[in-house]
Amino acid sequence: MRAGGGESNFDWQAFYVRVISVFGILIAGYILILSMIRGSGVKGFVPAALTFLIASLSGRFIRTDNAVKKDALPVRELLVISACFLTAGTLFISQVRLLPESDPREVVEMAEQLVNGDVSCMLPGEYMYRYPYQSGVVLYVMAATVIAGSANTMLVEMINLCAWIGMLWLFSHLAALLWETPVITKTVPLAASLFLPALFDTLDVYGISLGIFFSLAAVDCAVFSIKKRRAVMMLPAALLLTAGIFFKSNSKIWGLGILAILFV
């Protein structure tokens, strides 16, 4: 602390460099161990070293000036965190290939059937007949199948990764709206990026990631509408929530959350 109880001289740049480097080490170590288990040997060292190098060097681009608006987004920091998360996620997706199971497998199979002109899944007693609310995610996977080909879920997984990166920006914007403190606005997306289970969720082809992304964007618009007294922002909130429900019907619970924000 400065003499007289002034502002803290804490070196946030050094803090971010250390935390991001630790994140890189964790991902690099995981990729290396996974490669050794799978028997790929030295091949796993390349993506591991690349992840660590990018994570270590990216801290030099972090802004240290404090002359920013309280509710402004830390764009440079978000770009660094997004680049690290994108790199780690891409390497993770390329190294780990999991076949969909249970309902996600049903969705992928139905999407491929419909692309090939087989509509038997819509007949009475079949999956789509019993669970019509899955239509949104099936249409989404159908589009991905047309673009990337059958039995290829990597496109959906990369879109999931982009959705999670978008959520990091939404987390930061929500923090800026609610707390208006630059330190919290920077720390929230960083902490979210360190939530490693999010990487595992990128492998899901069940619409969960996009459902959360659009629903979180709806909440962000609702909070912005209340904080800035702009009722018109409730319109995009409604549209975004509809998109979230389209991809994952369970997302309608986010609508209850928005109603709680409005009436509590």
PDB file of N, CA, C and O in Angstrom, residues 228-260:
ATOM      1  N   LYS A 228     -29.186   0.487 -16.873  1.00  0.00           N
ATOM      2  CA  LYS A 228     -29.114   1.699 -17.699  1.00  0.00           C
ATOM      3  C   LYS A 228     -30.492   2.293 -17.988  1.00  0.00           C
ATOM      4  O   LYS A 228     -30.586   3.286 -18.704  1.00  0.00           O
ATOM      5  N   ARG A 229     -31.535   1.654 -17.455  1.00  0.00           N
ATOM      6  CA  ARG A 229     -32.915   2.111 -17.659  1.00  0.00           C
ATOM      7  C   ARG A 229     -33.259   2.221 -19.150  1.00  0.00           C
ATOM      8  O   ARG A 229     -33.760   3.246 -19.617  1.00  0.00           O
ATOM      9  N   ARG A 230     -32.988   1.159 -19.869  1.00  0.00           N
ATOM     10  CA  ARG A 230     -33.307   1.085 -21.296  1.00  0.00           C
ATOM     11  C   ARG A 230     -34.206  -0.131 -21.520  1.00  0.00           C
ATOM     12  O   ARG A 230     -33.740  -1.244 -21.739  1.00  0.00           O
ATOM     13  N   ALA A 231     -35.495   0.116 -21.489  1.00  0.00           N
ATOM     14  CA  ALA A 231     -36.460  -0.978 -21.596  1.00  0.00           C
ATOM     15  C   ALA A 231     -36.363  -1.701 -22.926  1.00  0.00           C
ATOM     16  O   ALA A 231     -36.687  -2.894 -23.020  1.00  0.00           O
ATOM     17  N   VAL A 232     -35.896  -1.007 -23.968  1.00  0.00           N
ATOM     18  CA  VAL A 232     -35.830  -1.615 -25.294  1.00  0.00           C
ATOM     19  C   VAL A 232     -34.889  -2.823 -25.308  1.00  0.00           C
ATOM     20  O   VAL A 232     -35.025  -3.718 -26.156  1.00  0.00           O
ATOM     21  N   MET A 233     -33.935  -2.883 -24.363  1.00  0.00           N
ATOM     22  CA  MET A 233     -32.989  -3.991 -24.335  1.00  0.00           C
ATOM     23  C   MET A 233     -33.638  -5.301 -23.897  1.00  0.00           C
ATOM     24  O   MET A 233     -33.020  -6.366 -24.019  1.00  0.00           O
ATOM     25  N   MET A 234     -34.871  -5.227 -23.397  1.00  0.00           N
ATOM     26  CA  MET A 234     -35.567  -6.467 -23.057  1.00  0.00           C
ATOM     27  C   MET A 234     -35.983  -7.225 -24.310  1.00  0.00           C
ATOM     28  O   MET A 234     -36.227  -8.436 -24.241  1.00  0.00           O
ATOM     29  N   LEU A 235     -36.084  -6.526 -25.444  1.00  0.00           N
ATOM     30  CA  LEU A 235     -36.422  -7.208 -26.703  1.00  0.00           C
ATOM     31  C   LEU A 235     -35.315  -8.170 -27.138  1.00  0.00           C
ATOM     32  O   LEU A 235     -35.591  -9.356 -27.377  1.00  0.00           O
ATOM     33  N   PRO A 236     -34.048  -7.712 -27.254  1.00  0.00           N
ATOM     34  CA  PRO A 236     -32.998  -8.700 -27.569  1.00  0.00           C
ATOM     35  C   PRO A 236     -32.849  -9.762 -26.494  1.00  0.00           C
ATOM     36  O   PRO A 236     -32.481 -10.899 -26.797  1.00  0.00           O
ATOM     37  N   ALA A 237     -33.161  -9.408 -25.231  1.00  0.00           N
ATOM     38  CA  ALA A 237     -33.107 -10.418 -24.168  1.00  0.00           C
ATOM     39  C   ALA A 237     -34.093 -11.548 -24.462  1.00  0.00           C
ATOM     40  O   ALA A 237     -33.770 -12.729 -24.313  1.00  0.00           O
ATOM     41  N   ALA A 238     -35.302 -11.175 -24.892  1.00  0.00           N
ATOM     42  CA  ALA A 238     -36.317 -12.191 -25.214  1.00  0.00           C
ATOM     43  C   ALA A 238     -35.898 -13.029 -26.416  1.00  0.00           C
ATOM     44  O   ALA A 238     -36.064 -14.261 -26.423  1.00  0.00           O
ATOM     45  N   LEU A 239     -35.337 -12.381 -27.431  1.00  0.00           N
ATOM     46  CA  LEU A 239     -34.901 -13.103 -28.634  1.00  0.00           C
ATOM     47  C   LEU A 239     -33.748 -14.055 -28.314  1.00  0.00           C
ATOM     48  O   LEU A 239     -33.718 -15.197 -28.794  1.00  0.00           O
ATOM     49  N   LEU A 240     -32.809 -13.597 -27.491  1.00  0.00           N
ATOM     50  CA  LEU A 240     -31.671 -14.438 -27.124  1.00  0.00           C
ATOM     51  C   LEU A 240     -32.113 -15.621 -26.265  1.00  0.00           C
ATOM     52  O   LEU A 240     -31.603 -16.738 -26.425  1.00  0.00           O
ATOM     53  N   LEU A 241     -33.054 -15.386 -25.368  1.00  0.00           N
ATOM     54  CA  LEU A 241     -33.567 -16.484 -24.546  1.00  0.00           C
ATOM     55  C   LEU A 241     -34.283 -17.509 -25.425  1.00  0.00           C
ATOM     56  O   LEU A 241     -34.164 -18.722 -25.201  1.00  0.00           O
ATOM     57  N   THR A 242     -35.005 -17.026 -26.437  1.00  0.00           N
ATOM     58  CA  THR A 242     -35.670 -17.942 -27.377  1.00  0.00           C
ATOM     59  C   THR A 242     -34.642 -18.809 -28.097  1.00  0.00           C
ATOM     60  O   THR A 242     -34.844 -20.019 -28.284  1.00  0.00           O
ATOM     61  N   ALA A 243     -33.519 -18.178 -28.497  1.00  0.00           N
ATOM     62  CA  ALA A 243     -32.443 -18.940 -29.160  1.00  0.00           C
ATOM     63  C   ALA A 243     -31.864 -19.981 -28.209  1.00  0.00           C
ATOM     64  O   ALA A 243     -31.575 -21.117 -28.612  1.00  0.00           O
ATOM     65  N   GLY A 244     -31.694 -19.602 -26.933  1.00  0.00           N
ATOM     66  CA  GLY A 244     -31.169 -20.558 -25.962  1.00  0.00           C
ATOM     67  C   GLY A 244     -32.093 -21.747 -25.787  1.00  0.00           C
ATOM     68  O   GLY A 244     -31.641 -22.895 -25.714  1.00  0.00           O
ATOM     69  N   ILE A 245     -33.421 -21.492 -25.745  1.00  0.00           N
ATOM     70  CA  ILE A 245     -34.396 -22.579 -25.623  1.00  0.00           C
ATOM     71  C   ILE A 245     -34.417 -23.430 -26.887  1.00  0.00           C
ATOM     72  O   ILE A 245     -34.621 -24.652 -26.822  1.00  0.00           O
ATOM     73  N   PHE A 246     -34.174 -22.800 -28.043  1.00  0.00           N
ATOM     74  CA  PHE A 246     -34.118 -23.539 -29.308  1.00  0.00           C
ATOM     75  C   PHE A 246     -33.032 -24.609 -29.252  1.00  0.00           C
ATOM     76  O   PHE A 246     -33.253 -25.759 -29.656  1.00  0.00           O
ATOM     77  N   PHE A 247     -31.866 -24.240 -28.733  1.00  0.00           N
ATOM     78  CA  PHE A 247     -30.756 -25.194 -28.691  1.00  0.00           C
ATOM     79  C   PHE A 247     -30.880 -26.165 -27.517  1.00  0.00           C
ATOM     80  O   PHE A 247     -30.444 -27.312 -27.622  1.00  0.00           O
ATOM     81  N   LYS A 248     -31.458 -25.713 -26.410  1.00  0.00           N
ATOM     82  CA  LYS A 248     -31.600 -26.584 -25.241  1.00  0.00           C
ATOM     83  C   LYS A 248     -32.850 -26.158 -24.483  1.00  0.00           C
ATOM     84  O   LYS A 248     -32.894 -25.077 -23.889  1.00  0.00           O
ATOM     85  N   SER A 249     -33.849 -27.005 -24.505  1.00  0.00           N
ATOM     86  CA  SER A 249     -35.150 -26.632 -23.934  1.00  0.00           C
ATOM     87  C   SER A 249     -35.058 -26.308 -22.444  1.00  0.00           C
ATOM     88  O   SER A 249     -35.851 -25.523 -21.924  1.00  0.00           O
ATOM     89  N   ASN A 250     -34.091 -26.906 -21.751  1.00  0.00           N
ATOM     90  CA  ASN A 250     -33.938 -26.617 -20.329  1.00  0.00           C
ATOM     91  C   ASN A 250     -33.575 -25.158 -20.068  1.00  0.00           C
ATOM     92  O   ASN A 250     -33.662 -24.696 -18.925  1.00  0.00           O
ATOM     93  N   SER A 251     -33.191 -24.444 -21.113  1.00  0.00           N
ATOM     94  CA  SER A 251     -32.774 -23.051 -20.943  1.00  0.00           C
ATOM     95  C   SER A 251     -33.915 -22.151 -20.496  1.00  0.00           C
ATOM     96  O   SER A 251     -33.669 -21.013 -20.087  1.00  0.00           O
ATOM     97  N   LYS A 252     -35.135 -22.648 -20.554  1.00  0.00           N
ATOM     98  CA  LYS A 252     -36.244 -21.787 -20.110  1.00  0.00           C
ATOM     99  C   LYS A 252     -36.168 -21.466 -18.628  1.00  0.00           C
ATOM    100  O   LYS A 252     -36.798 -20.505 -18.165  1.00  0.00           O
ATOM    101  N   ILE A 253     -35.374 -22.210 -17.884  1.00  0.00           N
ATOM    102  CA  ILE A 253     -35.194 -21.877 -16.468  1.00  0.00           C
ATOM    103  C   ILE A 253     -34.492 -20.531 -16.328  1.00  0.00           C
ATOM    104  O   ILE A 253     -34.654 -19.826 -15.325  1.00  0.00           O
ATOM    105  N   TRP A 254     -33.700 -20.152 -17.362  1.00  0.00           N
ATOM    106  CA  TRP A 254     -33.058 -18.836 -17.335  1.00  0.00           C
ATOM    107  C   TRP A 254     -34.120 -17.739 -17.400  1.00  0.00           C
ATOM    108  O   TRP A 254     -33.912 -16.641 -16.877  1.00  0.00           O
ATOM    109  N   GLY A 255     -35.244 -18.030 -18.065  1.00  0.00           N
ATOM    110  CA  GLY A 255     -36.335 -17.068 -18.116  1.00  0.00           C
ATOM    111  C   GLY A 255     -36.883 -16.777 -16.727  1.00  0.00           C
ATOM    112  O   GLY A 255     -37.224 -15.633 -16.396  1.00  0.00           O
ATOM    113  N   LEU A 256     -36.944 -17.816 -15.886  1.00  0.00           N
ATOM    114  CA  LEU A 256     -37.372 -17.617 -14.505  1.00  0.00           C
ATOM    115  C   LEU A 256     -36.394 -16.726 -13.766  1.00  0.00           C
ATOM    116  O   LEU A 256     -36.777 -15.898 -12.930  1.00  0.00           O
ATOM    117  N   GLY A 257     -35.099 -16.905 -14.090  1.00  0.00           N
ATOM    118  CA  GLY A 257     -34.091 -16.057 -13.477  1.00  0.00           C
ATOM    119  C   GLY A 257     -34.273 -14.592 -13.856  1.00  0.00           C
ATOM    120  O   GLY A 257     -34.147 -13.694 -13.007  1.00  0.00           O
ATOM    121  N   ILE A 258     -34.573 -14.342 -15.139  1.00  0.00           N
ATOM    122  CA  ILE A 258     -34.802 -12.962 -15.592  1.00  0.00           C
ATOM    123  C   ILE A 258     -36.032 -12.377 -14.913  1.00  0.00           C
ATOM    124  O   ILE A 258     -36.047 -11.211 -14.491  1.00  0.00           O
ATOM    125  N   LEU A 259     -37.091 -13.177 -14.770  1.00  0.00           N
ATOM    126  CA  LEU A 259     -38.300 -12.697 -14.081  1.00  0.00           C
ATOM    127  C   LEU A 259     -37.982 -12.355 -12.616  1.00  0.00           C
ATOM    128  O   LEU A 259     -38.495 -11.372 -12.073  1.00  0.00           O
ATOM    129  N   ALA A 260     -37.101 -13.169 -12.001  1.00  0.00           N
ATOM    130  CA  ALA A 260     -36.722 -12.882 -10.618  1.00  0.00           C
ATOM    131  C   ALA A 260     -35.973 -11.555 -10.543  1.00  0.00           C
ATOM    132  O   ALA A 260     -36.174 -10.761  -9.602  1.00  0.00           O
TER     133      ALA A 260
END
